mmCIF file of C-alpha atoms and ligand atoms in Angstrom:
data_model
loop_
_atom_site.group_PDB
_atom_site.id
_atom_site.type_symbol
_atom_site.label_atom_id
_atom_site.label_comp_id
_atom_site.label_asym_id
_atom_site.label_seq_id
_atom_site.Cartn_x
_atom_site.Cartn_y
_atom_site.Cartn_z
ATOM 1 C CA UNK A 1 114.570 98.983 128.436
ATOM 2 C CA UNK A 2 116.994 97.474 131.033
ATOM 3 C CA UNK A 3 120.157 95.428 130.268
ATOM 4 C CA UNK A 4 120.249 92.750 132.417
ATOM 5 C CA UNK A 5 123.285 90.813 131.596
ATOM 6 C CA UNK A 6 126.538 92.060 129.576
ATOM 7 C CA UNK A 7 128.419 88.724 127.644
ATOM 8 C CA UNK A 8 132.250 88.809 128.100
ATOM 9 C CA UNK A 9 133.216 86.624 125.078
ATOM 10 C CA UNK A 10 136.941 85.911 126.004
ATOM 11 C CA UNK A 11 136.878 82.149 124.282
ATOM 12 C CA UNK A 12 139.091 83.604 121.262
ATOM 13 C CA UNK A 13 142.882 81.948 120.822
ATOM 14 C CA UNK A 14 144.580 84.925 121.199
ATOM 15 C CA UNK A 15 146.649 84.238 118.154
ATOM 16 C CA UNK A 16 148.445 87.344 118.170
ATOM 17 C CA UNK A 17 149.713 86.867 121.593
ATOM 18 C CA UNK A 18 151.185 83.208 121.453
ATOM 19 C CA UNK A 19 152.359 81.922 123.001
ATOM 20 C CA UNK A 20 152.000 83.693 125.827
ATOM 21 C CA UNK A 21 148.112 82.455 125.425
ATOM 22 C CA UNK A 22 149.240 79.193 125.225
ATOM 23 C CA UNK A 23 148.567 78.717 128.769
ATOM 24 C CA UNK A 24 147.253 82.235 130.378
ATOM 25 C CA UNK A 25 144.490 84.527 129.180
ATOM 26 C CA UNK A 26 145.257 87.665 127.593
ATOM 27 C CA UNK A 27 142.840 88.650 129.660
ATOM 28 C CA UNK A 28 144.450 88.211 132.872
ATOM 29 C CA UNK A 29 147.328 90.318 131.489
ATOM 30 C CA UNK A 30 148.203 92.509 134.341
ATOM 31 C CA UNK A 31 147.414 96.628 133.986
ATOM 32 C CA UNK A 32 148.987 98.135 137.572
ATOM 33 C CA UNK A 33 147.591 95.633 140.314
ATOM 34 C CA UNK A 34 144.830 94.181 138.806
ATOM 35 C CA UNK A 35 144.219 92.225 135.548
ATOM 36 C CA UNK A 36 142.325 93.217 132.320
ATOM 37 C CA UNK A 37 139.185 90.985 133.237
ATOM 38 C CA UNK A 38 139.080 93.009 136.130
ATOM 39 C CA UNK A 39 138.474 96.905 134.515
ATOM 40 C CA UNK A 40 135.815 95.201 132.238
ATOM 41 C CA UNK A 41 133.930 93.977 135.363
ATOM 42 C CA UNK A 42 134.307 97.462 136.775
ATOM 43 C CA UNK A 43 132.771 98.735 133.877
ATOM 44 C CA UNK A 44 129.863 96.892 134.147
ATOM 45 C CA UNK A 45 129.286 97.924 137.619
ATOM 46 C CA UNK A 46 129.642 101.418 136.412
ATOM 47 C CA UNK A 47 127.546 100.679 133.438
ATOM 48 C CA UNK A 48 124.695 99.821 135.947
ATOM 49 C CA UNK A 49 124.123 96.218 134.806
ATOM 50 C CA UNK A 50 124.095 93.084 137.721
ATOM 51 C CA UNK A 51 124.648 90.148 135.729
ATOM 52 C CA UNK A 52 127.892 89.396 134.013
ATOM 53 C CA UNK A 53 128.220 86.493 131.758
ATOM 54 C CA UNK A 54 132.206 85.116 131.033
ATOM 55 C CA UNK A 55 131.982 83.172 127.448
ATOM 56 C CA UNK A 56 135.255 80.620 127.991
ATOM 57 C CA UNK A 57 136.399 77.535 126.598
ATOM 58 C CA UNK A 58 138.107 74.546 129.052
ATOM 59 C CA UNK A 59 141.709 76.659 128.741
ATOM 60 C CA UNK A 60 139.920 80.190 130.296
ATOM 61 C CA UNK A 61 138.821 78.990 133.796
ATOM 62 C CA UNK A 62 141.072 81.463 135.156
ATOM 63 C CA UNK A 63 139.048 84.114 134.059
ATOM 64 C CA UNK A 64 136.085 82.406 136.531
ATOM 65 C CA UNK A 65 138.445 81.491 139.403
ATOM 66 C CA UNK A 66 139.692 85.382 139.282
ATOM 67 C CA UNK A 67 136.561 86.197 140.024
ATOM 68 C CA UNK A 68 135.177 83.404 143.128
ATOM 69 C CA UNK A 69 136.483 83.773 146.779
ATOM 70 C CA UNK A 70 139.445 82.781 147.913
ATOM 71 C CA UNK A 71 138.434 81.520 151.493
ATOM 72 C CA UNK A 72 142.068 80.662 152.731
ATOM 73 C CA UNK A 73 143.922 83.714 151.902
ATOM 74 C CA UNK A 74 140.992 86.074 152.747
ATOM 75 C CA UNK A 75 141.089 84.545 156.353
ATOM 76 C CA UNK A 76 144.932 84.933 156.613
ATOM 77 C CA UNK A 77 144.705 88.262 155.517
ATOM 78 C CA UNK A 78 141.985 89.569 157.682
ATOM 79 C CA UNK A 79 144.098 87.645 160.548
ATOM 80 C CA UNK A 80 147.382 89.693 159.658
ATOM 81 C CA UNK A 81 145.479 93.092 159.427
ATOM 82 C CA UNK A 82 145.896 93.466 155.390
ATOM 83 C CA UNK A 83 142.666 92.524 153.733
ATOM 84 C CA UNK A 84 142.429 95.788 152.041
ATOM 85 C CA UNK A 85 144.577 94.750 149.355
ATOM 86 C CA UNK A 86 141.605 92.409 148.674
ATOM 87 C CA UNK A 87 139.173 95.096 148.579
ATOM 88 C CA UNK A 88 139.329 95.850 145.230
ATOM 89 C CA UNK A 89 137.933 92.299 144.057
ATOM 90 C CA UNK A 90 135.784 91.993 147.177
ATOM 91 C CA UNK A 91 133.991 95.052 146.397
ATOM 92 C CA UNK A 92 133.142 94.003 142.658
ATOM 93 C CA UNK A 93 132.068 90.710 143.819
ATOM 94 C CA UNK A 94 129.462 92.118 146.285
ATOM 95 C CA UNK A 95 127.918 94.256 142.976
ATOM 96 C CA UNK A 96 127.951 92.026 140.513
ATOM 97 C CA UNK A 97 126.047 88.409 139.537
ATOM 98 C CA UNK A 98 128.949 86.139 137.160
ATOM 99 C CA UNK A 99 128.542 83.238 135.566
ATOM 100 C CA UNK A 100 129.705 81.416 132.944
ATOM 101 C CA UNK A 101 128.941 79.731 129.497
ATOM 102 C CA UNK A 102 131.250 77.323 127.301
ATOM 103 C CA UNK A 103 132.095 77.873 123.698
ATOM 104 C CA UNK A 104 133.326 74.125 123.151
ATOM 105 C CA UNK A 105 135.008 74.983 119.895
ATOM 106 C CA UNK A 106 136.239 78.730 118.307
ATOM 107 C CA UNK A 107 133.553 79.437 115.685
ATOM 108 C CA UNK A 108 133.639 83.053 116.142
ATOM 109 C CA UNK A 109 132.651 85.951 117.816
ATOM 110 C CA UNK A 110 128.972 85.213 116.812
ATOM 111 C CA UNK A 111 128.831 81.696 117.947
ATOM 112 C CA UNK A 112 130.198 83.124 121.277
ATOM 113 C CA UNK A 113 127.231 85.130 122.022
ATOM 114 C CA UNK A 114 124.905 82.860 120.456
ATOM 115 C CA UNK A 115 126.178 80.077 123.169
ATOM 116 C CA UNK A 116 124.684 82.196 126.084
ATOM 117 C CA UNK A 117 121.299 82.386 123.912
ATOM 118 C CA UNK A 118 119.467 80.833 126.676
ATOM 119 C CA UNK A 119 120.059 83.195 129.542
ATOM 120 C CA UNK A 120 118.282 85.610 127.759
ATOM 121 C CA UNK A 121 114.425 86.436 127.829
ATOM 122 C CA UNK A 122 112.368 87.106 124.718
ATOM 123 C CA UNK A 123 111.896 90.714 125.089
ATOM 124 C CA UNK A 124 115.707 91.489 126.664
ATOM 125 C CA UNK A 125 118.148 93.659 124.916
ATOM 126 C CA UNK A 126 121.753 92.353 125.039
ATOM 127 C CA UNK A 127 124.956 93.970 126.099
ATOM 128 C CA UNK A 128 128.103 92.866 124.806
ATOM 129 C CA UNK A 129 131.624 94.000 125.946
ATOM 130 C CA UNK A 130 135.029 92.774 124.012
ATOM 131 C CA UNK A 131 136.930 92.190 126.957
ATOM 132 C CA UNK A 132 140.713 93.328 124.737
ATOM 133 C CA UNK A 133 139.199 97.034 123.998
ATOM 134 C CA UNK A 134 140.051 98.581 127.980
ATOM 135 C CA UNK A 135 138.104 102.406 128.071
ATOM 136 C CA UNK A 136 139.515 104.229 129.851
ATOM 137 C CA UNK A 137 136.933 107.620 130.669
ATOM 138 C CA UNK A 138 134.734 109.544 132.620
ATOM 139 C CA UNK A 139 131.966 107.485 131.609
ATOM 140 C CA UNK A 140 131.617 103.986 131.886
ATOM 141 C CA UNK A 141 131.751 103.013 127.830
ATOM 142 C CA UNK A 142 128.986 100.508 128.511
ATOM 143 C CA UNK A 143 126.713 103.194 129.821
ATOM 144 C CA UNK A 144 126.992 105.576 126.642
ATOM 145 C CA UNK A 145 125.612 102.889 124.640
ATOM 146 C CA UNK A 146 123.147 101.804 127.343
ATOM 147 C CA UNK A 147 121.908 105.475 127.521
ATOM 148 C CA UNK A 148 121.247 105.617 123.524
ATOM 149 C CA UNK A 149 119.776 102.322 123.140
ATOM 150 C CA UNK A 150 117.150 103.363 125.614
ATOM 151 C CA UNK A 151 115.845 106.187 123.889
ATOM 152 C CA UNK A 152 116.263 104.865 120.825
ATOM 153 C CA UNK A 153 114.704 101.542 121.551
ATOM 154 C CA UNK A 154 117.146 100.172 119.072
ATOM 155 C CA UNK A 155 120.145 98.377 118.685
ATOM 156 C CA UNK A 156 123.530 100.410 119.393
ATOM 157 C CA UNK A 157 126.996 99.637 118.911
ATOM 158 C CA UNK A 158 130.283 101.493 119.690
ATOM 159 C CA UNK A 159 132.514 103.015 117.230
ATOM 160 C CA UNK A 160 135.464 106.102 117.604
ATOM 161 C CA UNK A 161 137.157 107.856 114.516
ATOM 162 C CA UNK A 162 140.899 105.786 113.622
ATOM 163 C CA UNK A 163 143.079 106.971 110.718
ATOM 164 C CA UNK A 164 142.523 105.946 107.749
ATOM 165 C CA UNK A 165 145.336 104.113 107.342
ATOM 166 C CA UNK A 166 144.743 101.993 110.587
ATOM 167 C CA UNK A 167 140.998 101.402 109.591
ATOM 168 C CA UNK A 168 142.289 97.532 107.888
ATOM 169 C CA UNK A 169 141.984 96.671 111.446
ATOM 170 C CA UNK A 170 138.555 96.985 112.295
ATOM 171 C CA UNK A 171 135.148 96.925 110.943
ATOM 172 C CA UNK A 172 134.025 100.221 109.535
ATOM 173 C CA UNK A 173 130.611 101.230 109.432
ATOM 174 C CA UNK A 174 128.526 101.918 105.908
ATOM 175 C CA UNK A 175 126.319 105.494 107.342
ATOM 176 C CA UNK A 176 123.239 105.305 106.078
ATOM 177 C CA UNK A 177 121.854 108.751 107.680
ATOM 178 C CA UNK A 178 123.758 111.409 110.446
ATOM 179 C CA UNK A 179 121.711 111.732 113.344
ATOM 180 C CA UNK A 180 123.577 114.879 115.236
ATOM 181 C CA UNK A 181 127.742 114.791 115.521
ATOM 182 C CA UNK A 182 128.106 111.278 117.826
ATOM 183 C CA UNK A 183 125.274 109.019 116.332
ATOM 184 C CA UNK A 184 124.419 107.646 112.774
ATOM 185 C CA UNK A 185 122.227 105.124 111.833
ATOM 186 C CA UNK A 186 124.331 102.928 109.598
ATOM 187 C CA UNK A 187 122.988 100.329 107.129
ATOM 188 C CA UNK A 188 126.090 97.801 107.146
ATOM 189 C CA UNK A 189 129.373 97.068 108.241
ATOM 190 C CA UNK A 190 132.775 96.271 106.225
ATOM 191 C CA UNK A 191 134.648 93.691 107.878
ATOM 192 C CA UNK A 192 139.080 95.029 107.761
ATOM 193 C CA UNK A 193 138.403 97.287 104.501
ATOM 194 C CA UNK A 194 141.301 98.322 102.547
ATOM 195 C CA UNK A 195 142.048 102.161 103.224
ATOM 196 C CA UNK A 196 140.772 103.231 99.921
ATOM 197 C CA UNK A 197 138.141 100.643 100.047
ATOM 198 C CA UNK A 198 136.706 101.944 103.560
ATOM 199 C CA UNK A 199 133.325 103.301 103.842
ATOM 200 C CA UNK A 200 134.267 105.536 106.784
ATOM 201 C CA UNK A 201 136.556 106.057 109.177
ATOM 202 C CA UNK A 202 134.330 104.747 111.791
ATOM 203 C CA UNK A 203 135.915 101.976 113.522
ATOM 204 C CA UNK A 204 133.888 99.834 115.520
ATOM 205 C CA UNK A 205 135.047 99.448 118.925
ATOM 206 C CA UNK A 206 133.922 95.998 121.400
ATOM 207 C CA UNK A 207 131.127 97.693 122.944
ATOM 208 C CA UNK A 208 127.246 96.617 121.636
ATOM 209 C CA UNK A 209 124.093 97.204 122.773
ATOM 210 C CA UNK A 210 121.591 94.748 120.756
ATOM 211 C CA UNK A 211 117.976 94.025 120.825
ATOM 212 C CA UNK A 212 116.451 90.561 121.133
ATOM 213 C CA UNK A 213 116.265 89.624 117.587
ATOM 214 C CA UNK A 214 119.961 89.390 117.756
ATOM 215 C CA UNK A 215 119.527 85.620 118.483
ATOM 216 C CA UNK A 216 117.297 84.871 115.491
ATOM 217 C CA UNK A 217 120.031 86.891 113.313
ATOM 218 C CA UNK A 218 122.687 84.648 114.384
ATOM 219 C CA UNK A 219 120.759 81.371 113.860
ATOM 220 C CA UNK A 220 120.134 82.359 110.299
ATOM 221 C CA UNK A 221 124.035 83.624 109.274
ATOM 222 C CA UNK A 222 126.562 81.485 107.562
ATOM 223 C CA UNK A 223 130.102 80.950 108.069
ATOM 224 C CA UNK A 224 132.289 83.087 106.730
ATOM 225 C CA UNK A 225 135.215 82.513 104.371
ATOM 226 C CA UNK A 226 137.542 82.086 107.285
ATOM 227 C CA UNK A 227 134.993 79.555 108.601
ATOM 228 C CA UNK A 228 133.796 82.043 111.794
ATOM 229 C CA UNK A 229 130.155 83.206 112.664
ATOM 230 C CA UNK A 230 130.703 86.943 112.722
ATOM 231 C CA UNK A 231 128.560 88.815 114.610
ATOM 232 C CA UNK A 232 128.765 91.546 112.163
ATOM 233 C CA UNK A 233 127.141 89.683 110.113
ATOM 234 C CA UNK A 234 124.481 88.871 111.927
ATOM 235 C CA UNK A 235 124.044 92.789 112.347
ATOM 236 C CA UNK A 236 123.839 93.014 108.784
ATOM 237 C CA UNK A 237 121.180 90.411 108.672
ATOM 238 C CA UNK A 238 118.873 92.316 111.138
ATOM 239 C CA UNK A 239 119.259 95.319 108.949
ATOM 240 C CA UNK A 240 118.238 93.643 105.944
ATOM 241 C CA UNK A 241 116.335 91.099 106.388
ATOM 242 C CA UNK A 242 114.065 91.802 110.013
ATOM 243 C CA UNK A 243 113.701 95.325 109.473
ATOM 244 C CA UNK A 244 115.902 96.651 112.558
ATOM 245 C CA UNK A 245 117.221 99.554 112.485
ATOM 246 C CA UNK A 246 121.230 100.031 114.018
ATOM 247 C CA UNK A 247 122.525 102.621 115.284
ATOM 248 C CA UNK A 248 126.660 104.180 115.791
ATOM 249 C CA UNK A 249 127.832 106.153 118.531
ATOM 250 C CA UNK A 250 131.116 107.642 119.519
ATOM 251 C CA UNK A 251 132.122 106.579 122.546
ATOM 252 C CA UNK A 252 134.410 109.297 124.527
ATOM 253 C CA UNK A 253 137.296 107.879 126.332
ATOM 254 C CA UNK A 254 140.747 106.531 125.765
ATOM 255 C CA UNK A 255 140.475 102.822 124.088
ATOM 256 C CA UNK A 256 143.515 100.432 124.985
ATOM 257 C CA UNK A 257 143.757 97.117 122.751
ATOM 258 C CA UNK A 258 145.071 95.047 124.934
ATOM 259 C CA UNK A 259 144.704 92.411 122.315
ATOM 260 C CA UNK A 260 148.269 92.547 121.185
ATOM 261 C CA UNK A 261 151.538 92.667 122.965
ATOM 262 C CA UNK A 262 151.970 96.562 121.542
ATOM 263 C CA UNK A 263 148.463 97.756 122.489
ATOM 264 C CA UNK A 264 148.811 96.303 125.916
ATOM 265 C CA UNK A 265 152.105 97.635 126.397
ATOM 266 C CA UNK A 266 150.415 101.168 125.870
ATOM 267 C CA UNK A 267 147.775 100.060 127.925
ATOM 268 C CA UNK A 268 149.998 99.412 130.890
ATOM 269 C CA UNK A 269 152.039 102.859 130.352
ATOM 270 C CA UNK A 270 148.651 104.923 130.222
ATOM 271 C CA UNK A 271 147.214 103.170 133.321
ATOM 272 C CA UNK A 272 150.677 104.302 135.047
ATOM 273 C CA UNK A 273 150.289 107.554 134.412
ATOM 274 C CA UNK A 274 147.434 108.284 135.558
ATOM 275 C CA UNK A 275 148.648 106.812 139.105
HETATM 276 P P1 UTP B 1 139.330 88.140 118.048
HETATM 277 O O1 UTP B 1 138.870 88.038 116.662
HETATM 278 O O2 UTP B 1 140.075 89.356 118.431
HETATM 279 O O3 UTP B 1 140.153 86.830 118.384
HETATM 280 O O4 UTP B 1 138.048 87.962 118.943
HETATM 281 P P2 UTP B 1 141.014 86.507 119.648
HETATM 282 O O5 UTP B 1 141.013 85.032 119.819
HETATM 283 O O6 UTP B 1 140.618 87.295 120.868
HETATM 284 O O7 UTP B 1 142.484 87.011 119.278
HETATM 285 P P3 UTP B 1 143.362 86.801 117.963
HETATM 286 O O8 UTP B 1 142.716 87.657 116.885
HETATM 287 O O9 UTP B 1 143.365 85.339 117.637
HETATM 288 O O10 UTP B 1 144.696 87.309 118.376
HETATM 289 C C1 UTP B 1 137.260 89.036 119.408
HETATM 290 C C2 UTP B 1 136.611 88.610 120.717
HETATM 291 O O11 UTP B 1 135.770 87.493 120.487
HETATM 292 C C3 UTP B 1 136.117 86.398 121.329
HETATM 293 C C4 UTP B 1 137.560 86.650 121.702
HETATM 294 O O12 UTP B 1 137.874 86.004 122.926
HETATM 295 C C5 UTP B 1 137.622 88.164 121.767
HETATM 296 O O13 UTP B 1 137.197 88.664 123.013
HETATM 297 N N1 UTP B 1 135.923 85.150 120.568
HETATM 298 C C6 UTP B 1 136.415 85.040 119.308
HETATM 299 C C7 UTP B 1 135.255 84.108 121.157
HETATM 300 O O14 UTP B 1 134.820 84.182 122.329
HETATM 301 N N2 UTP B 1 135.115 82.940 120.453
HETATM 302 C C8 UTP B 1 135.583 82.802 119.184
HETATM 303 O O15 UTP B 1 135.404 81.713 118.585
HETATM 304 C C9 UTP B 1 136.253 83.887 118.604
#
């Protein structure tokens, strides 16, 4: 099992940083020198994957242009002796393949992914990377999941352990069996759960590894009440209805959300820090 191509799904609003996402991504938020688009890329170098595929709407082409030469300003600054400040992006560039795909209208996190349906093969497995959750670790976050998936031959998807109290925020996973201390197979997901409501404290984090019938799941979901295609729901479906099996793991590292102006605040004082 090889992951070929990770989906970047960055065609969101970004409601709870307007305006400010009015007219640049969150995603090009600055951590040190170098944007948030930027780590995520890294970690899909470090993850071992090629291909890297940027899901954007007609406001996000900044996200692509980040990423192209910049003929002009490379020559000037090879002329003047300072290209290396360039070497960051020129570096990623040489080890990674990026395209990108249109999401013409914000159905959801599931519609997303379901717009880049076609660059996959029948038989691929798909990974998936929420370009607002920054991991910051020894290993790439990516690669953890990778690394299960494989020996599982199944689909895998991130979560870490949040307070209780904070779990309204995420999706927390319904365990259906404990595998050893990081991994559980789970048999659903509850989408913001109510503290005393939550099946776990299991928080699932924007990291997924998922098998090929991923696609069909998402053709067969149905809007949800706030009129999205969730991809949760979709990984219900597979569980219930084709048979799949899903897996949790805890991914180690430091997660930033830099989502919201807080999280990315923290995100920019931990990235100092480590300087
Ligand atoms: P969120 O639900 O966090 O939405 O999407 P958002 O637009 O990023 O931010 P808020 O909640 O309005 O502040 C999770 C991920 O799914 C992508 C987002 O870009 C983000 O990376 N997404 C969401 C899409 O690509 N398309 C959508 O229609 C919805």
């Amino acid at each position: 099992m090889k992951i070929k191509t990770v989906l970047i799904p960055a065609a969101g609003l970004g409601t709870r940083f307007l305006p400010y996402t009015m007219c640049v991504p969150k995603e090009m938020l600055p951590l040190g020198n170098k944007p948030a688009i930027h780590y995520i890329a890294e970690e899909v170098v470090n993850s071992g994957v090629e291909n890297m595929c940027l899901i954007i709407n007609k406001d996000k082409q900044l996200l692509a242009d980040y990423f192209k030469p910049h003929q002009e300003l490379e020559a000037l600054l090879q002329s003047r002796g300072k290209i290396s400040a360039l070497s960051p992006i020129i570096e990623l560039r040489s080890k990674l393949s990026i395209s990108t795909c249109e999401q013409r209208e914000p159905l959801g996190l599931g519609h997303a992914v379901l717009m880049a349906e076609k660059y996959f093969g029948a038989d691929e497995f798909i990974g998936i990377m929420l370009p607002d959750d920054i991991i910051d670790g020894e290993e790439a976050g990516l690669k953890q999941l990778i690394e299960q998936a494989r020996k599982l031959n199944a689909s895998v998807i991130a979560v870490q352990e949040v307070p209780l109290s904070a779990i309204s925020a995420y999706g927390s996973i319904i365990i259906k069996q404990v595998i050893n201390e990081d991994l559980v197979e789970i048999s659903g997901v509850i989408e913001k759960p109510a503290a005393d409501k939550a099946p776990s404290n299991l928080a699932i984090i924007g990291r997924y590894v998922f098998c090929p019938k991923l696609f069909t799941a998402l053709h067969n979901i149905k809007k949800s009440a706030s009129g999205e295609y969730q991809l949760t729901d979709a990984m219900d479906f597979m569980i219930d209805h084709m048979g799949e099996r899903v897996f949790a793991y805890t991914i180690k590292g430091k997660r930033y959300d830099t989502g919201t102006p807080t999280g990315w605040v923290d995100a920019v004082n931990g990235f100092a820090l480590k300087k």
